Coordinates of C-alpha atoms and ligand atoms in Angstrom, one line a residue:
X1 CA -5.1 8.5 10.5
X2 CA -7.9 5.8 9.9
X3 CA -7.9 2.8 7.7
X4 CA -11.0 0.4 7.3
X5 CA -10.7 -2.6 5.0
X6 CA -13.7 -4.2 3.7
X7 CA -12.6 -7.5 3.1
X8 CA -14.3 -11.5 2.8
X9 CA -10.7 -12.6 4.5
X10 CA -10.1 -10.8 7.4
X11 CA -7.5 -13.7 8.5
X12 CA -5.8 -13.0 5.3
X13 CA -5.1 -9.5 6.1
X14 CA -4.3 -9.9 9.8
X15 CA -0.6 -10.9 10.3
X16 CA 0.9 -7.5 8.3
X17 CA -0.5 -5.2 11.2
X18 CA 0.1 -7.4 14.3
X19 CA 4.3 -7.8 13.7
X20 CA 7.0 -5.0 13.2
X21 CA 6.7 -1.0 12.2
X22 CA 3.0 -1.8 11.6
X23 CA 2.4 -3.1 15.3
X24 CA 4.6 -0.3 16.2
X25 CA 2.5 2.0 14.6
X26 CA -0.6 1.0 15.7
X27 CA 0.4 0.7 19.3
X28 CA 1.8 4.2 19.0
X29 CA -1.7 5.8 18.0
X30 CA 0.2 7.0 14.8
X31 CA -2.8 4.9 12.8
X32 CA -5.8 3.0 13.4
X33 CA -6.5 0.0 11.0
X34 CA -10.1 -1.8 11.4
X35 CA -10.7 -5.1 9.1
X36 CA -14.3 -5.6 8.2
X37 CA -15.5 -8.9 7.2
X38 CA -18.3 -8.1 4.6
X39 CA -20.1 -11.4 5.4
X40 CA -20.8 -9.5 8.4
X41 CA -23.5 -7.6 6.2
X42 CA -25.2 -10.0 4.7
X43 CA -28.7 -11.0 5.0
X44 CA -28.6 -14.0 3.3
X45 CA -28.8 -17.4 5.1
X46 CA -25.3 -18.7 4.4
X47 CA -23.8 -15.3 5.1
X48 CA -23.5 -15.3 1.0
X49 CA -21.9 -12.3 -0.3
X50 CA -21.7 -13.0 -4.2
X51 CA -23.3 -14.5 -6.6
X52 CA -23.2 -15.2 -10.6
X53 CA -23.1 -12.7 -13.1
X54 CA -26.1 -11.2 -15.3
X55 CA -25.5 -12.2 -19.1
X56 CA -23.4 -15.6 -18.0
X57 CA -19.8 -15.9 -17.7
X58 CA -17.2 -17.8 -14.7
X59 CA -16.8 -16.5 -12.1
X60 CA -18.9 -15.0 -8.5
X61 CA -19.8 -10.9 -8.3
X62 CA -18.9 -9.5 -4.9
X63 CA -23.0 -8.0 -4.4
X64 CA -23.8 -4.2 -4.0
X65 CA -26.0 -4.5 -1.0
X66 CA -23.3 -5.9 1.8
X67 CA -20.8 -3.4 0.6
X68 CA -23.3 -0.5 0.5
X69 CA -24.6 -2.0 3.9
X70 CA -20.7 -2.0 5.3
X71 CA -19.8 1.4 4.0
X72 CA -22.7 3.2 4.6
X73 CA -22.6 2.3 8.3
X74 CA -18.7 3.4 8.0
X75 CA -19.9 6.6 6.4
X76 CA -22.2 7.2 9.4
X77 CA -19.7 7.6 11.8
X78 CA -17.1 10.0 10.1
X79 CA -16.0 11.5 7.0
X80 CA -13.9 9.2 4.5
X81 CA -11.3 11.4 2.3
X82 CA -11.1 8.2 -0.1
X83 CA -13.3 5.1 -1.0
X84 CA -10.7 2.9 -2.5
X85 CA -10.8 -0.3 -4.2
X86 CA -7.7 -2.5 -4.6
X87 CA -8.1 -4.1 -8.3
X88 CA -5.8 -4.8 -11.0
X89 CA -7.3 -2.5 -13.1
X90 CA -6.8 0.7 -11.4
X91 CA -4.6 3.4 -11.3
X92 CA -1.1 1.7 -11.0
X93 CA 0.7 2.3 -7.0
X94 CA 3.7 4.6 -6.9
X95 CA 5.3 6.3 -4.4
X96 CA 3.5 10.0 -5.0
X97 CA 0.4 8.1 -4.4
X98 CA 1.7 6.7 -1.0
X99 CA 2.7 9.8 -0.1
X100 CA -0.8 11.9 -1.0
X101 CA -2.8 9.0 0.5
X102 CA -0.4 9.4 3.9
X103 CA -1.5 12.9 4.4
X104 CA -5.4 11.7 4.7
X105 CA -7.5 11.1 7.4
X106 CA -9.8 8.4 7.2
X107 CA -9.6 6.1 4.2
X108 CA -11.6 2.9 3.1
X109 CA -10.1 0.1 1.4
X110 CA -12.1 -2.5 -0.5
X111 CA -10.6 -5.4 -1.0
X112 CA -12.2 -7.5 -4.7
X113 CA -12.1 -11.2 -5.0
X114 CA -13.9 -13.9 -7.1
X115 CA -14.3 -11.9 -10.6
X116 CA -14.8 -8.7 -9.1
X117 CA -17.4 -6.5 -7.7
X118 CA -21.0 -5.3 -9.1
X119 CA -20.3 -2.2 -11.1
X120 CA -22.6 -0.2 -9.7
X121 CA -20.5 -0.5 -6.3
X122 CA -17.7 0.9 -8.3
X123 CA -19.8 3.8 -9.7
X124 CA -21.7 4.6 -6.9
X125 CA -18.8 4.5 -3.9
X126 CA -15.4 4.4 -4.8
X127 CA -13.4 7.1 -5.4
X128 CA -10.3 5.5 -6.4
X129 CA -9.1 2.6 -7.9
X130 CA -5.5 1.4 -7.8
X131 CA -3.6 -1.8 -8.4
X132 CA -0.5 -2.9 -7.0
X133 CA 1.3 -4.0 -10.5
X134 CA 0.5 -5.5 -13.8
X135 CA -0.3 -9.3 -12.6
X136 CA -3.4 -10.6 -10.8
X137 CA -3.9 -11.3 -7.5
X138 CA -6.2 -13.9 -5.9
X139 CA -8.1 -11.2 -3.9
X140 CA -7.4 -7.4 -3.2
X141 CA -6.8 -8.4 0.4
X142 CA -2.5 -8.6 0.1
X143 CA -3.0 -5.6 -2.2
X144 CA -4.4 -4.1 0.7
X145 CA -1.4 -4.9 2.5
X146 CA 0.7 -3.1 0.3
X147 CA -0.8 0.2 0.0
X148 CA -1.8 0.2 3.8
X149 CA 2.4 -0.4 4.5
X150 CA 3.5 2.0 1.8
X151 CA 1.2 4.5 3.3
X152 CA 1.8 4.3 7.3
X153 CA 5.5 4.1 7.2
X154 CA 5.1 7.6 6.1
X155 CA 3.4 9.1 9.1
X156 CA 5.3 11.5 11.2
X157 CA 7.0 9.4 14.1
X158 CA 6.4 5.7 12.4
X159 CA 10.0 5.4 11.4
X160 CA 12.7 5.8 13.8
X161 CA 15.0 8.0 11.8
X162 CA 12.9 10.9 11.1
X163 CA 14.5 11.2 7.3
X164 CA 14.6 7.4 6.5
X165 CA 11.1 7.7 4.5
X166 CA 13.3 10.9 2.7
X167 CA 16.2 8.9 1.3
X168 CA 14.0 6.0 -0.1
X169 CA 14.3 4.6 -2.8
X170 CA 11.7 6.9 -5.5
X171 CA 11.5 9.9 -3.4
X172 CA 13.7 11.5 -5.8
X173 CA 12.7 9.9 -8.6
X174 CA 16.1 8.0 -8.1
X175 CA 17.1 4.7 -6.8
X176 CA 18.6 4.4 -2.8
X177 CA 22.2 4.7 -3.1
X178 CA 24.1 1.2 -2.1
X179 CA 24.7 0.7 1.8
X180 CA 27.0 -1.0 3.6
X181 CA 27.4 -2.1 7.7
X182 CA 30.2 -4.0 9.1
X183 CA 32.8 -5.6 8.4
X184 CA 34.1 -2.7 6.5
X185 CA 36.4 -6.2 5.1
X186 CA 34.9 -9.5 4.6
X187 CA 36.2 -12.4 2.6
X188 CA 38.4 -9.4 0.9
X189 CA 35.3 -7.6 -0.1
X190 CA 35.7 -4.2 0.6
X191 CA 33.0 -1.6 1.8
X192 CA 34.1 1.6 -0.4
X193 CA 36.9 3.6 0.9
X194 CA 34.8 6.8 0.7
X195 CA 32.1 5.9 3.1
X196 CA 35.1 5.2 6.2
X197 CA 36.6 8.7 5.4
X198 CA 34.6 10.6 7.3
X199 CA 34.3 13.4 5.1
X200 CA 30.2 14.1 5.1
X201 CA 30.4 16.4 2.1
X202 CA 32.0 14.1 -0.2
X203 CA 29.8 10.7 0.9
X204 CA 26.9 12.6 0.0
X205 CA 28.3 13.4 -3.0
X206 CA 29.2 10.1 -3.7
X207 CA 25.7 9.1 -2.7
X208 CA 24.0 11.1 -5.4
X209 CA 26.1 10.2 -7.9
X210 CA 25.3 6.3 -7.2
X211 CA 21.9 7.0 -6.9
X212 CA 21.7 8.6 -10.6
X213 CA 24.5 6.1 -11.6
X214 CA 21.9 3.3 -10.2
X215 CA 18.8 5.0 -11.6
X216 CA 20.2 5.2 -15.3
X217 CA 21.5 1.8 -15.6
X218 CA 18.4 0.0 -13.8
X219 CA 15.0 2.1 -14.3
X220 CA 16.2 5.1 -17.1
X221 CA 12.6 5.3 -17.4
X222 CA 12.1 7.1 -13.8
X223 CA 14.6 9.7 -15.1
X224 CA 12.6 10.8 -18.2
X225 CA 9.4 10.2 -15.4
X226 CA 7.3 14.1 -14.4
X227 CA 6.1 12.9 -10.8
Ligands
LIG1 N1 -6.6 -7.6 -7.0 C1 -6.2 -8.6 -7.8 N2 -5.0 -8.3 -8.4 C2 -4.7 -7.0 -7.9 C3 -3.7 -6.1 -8.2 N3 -2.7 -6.4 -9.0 N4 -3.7 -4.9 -7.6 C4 -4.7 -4.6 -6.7 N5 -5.7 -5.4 -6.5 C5 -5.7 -6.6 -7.0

């Protein structure tokens, strides 16, 4: 798989990749992330990539021409499954999306700032729009972030324990179960008795039942949820 992130802050959107799974990942082959810095495609003199908005109003417009400029050239070298665009308007992140965007092959991710983008970059290119929550970020860029990690820890091989992305949190609709390491004893705080027993059957059991236990006291909504 193949990520490319159109961004005006590549530094921003460095550190994530270069340290832990992501690193790992990369390093493995199991992904290939390319930051783009969309000053880059400017003509202007001062590299400018926005400007102000038709029909007044705060606020810098990221411009069509470096993004068309930046994705075209993209598009000239392979096939893109998805042209997405990180903004706080979109379609809101969950874990079904993670998981359908982790079985693509190459994806662009364009990352908004200022006030936005022109709207014709958002009719003419992208083919989905998400956003990370209900708040609003300085930029798309750690948005970016986000998706890129929910998506790559789901490739074959990325994780270690080859059902770890199975038992999250969500993949059932349900909430992980609680977990415990050692000491099974500390301070008098006791790891529960059922998870030292041994018996597989019954800690999976136990398991589920937490999980649901979990899900219906913290987020009932995911339980009434059709994913
Ligand atoms: N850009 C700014 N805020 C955002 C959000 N919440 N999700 C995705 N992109 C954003």
């Amino acid at each position: 798989m193949r990520i490319d992130i159109i961004t005006v802050l590549p530094e921003l959107l460095r550190s994530p990749f270069e340290a832990s799974i992501l690193k790992r990942a990369i390093e493995a082959g199991h992904i290939e992330v390319y930051l783009h810095n969309l000053r880059d495609y400017s003509d202007k003199p001062h590299k400018q990539v926005d400007d102000y908005q038709f029909g007044g109003g705060a606020g810098m417009v990221l411009m069509i021409e470096p993004i068309e400029k930046c994705i075209e050239n993209l598009k000239s070298e392979r096939i893109y499954d998805e042209v997405i665009f990180l903004t706080p308007d979109g379609e809101r992140l969950q874990q079904k999306m993670a998981n359908q965007l982790s079985m693509k092959q190459n994806i662009i991710m364009l990352c908004g700032h200022y006030k936005g983008v022109d709207q014709r970059v958002r009719d003419q290119f992208i083919t989905k729009e998400i956003s990370i929550g209900d708040y609003v970020l300085s930029g798309g860029e750690l948005a970016a972030a986000v998706l890129s990690d929910a998506i790559i820890r789901l490739l074959p091989g990325v994780l270690n324990d080859e059902t770890s992305a199975l038992t999250d949190t969500f993949q059932d609709n349900l909430l992980a179960p609680p977990i415990y390491t050692r000491p099974a004893n500390y301070k008098g705080w006791k790891v529960p008795e059922i998870l030292r027993s041994g018996n597989l059957p019954a800690i999976e059991k136990w398991r589920d039942e937490q999980a649901y236990e979990r899900t219906a006291k913290l987020r009932p909504d995911l339980l009434n949820e059709d994913h």
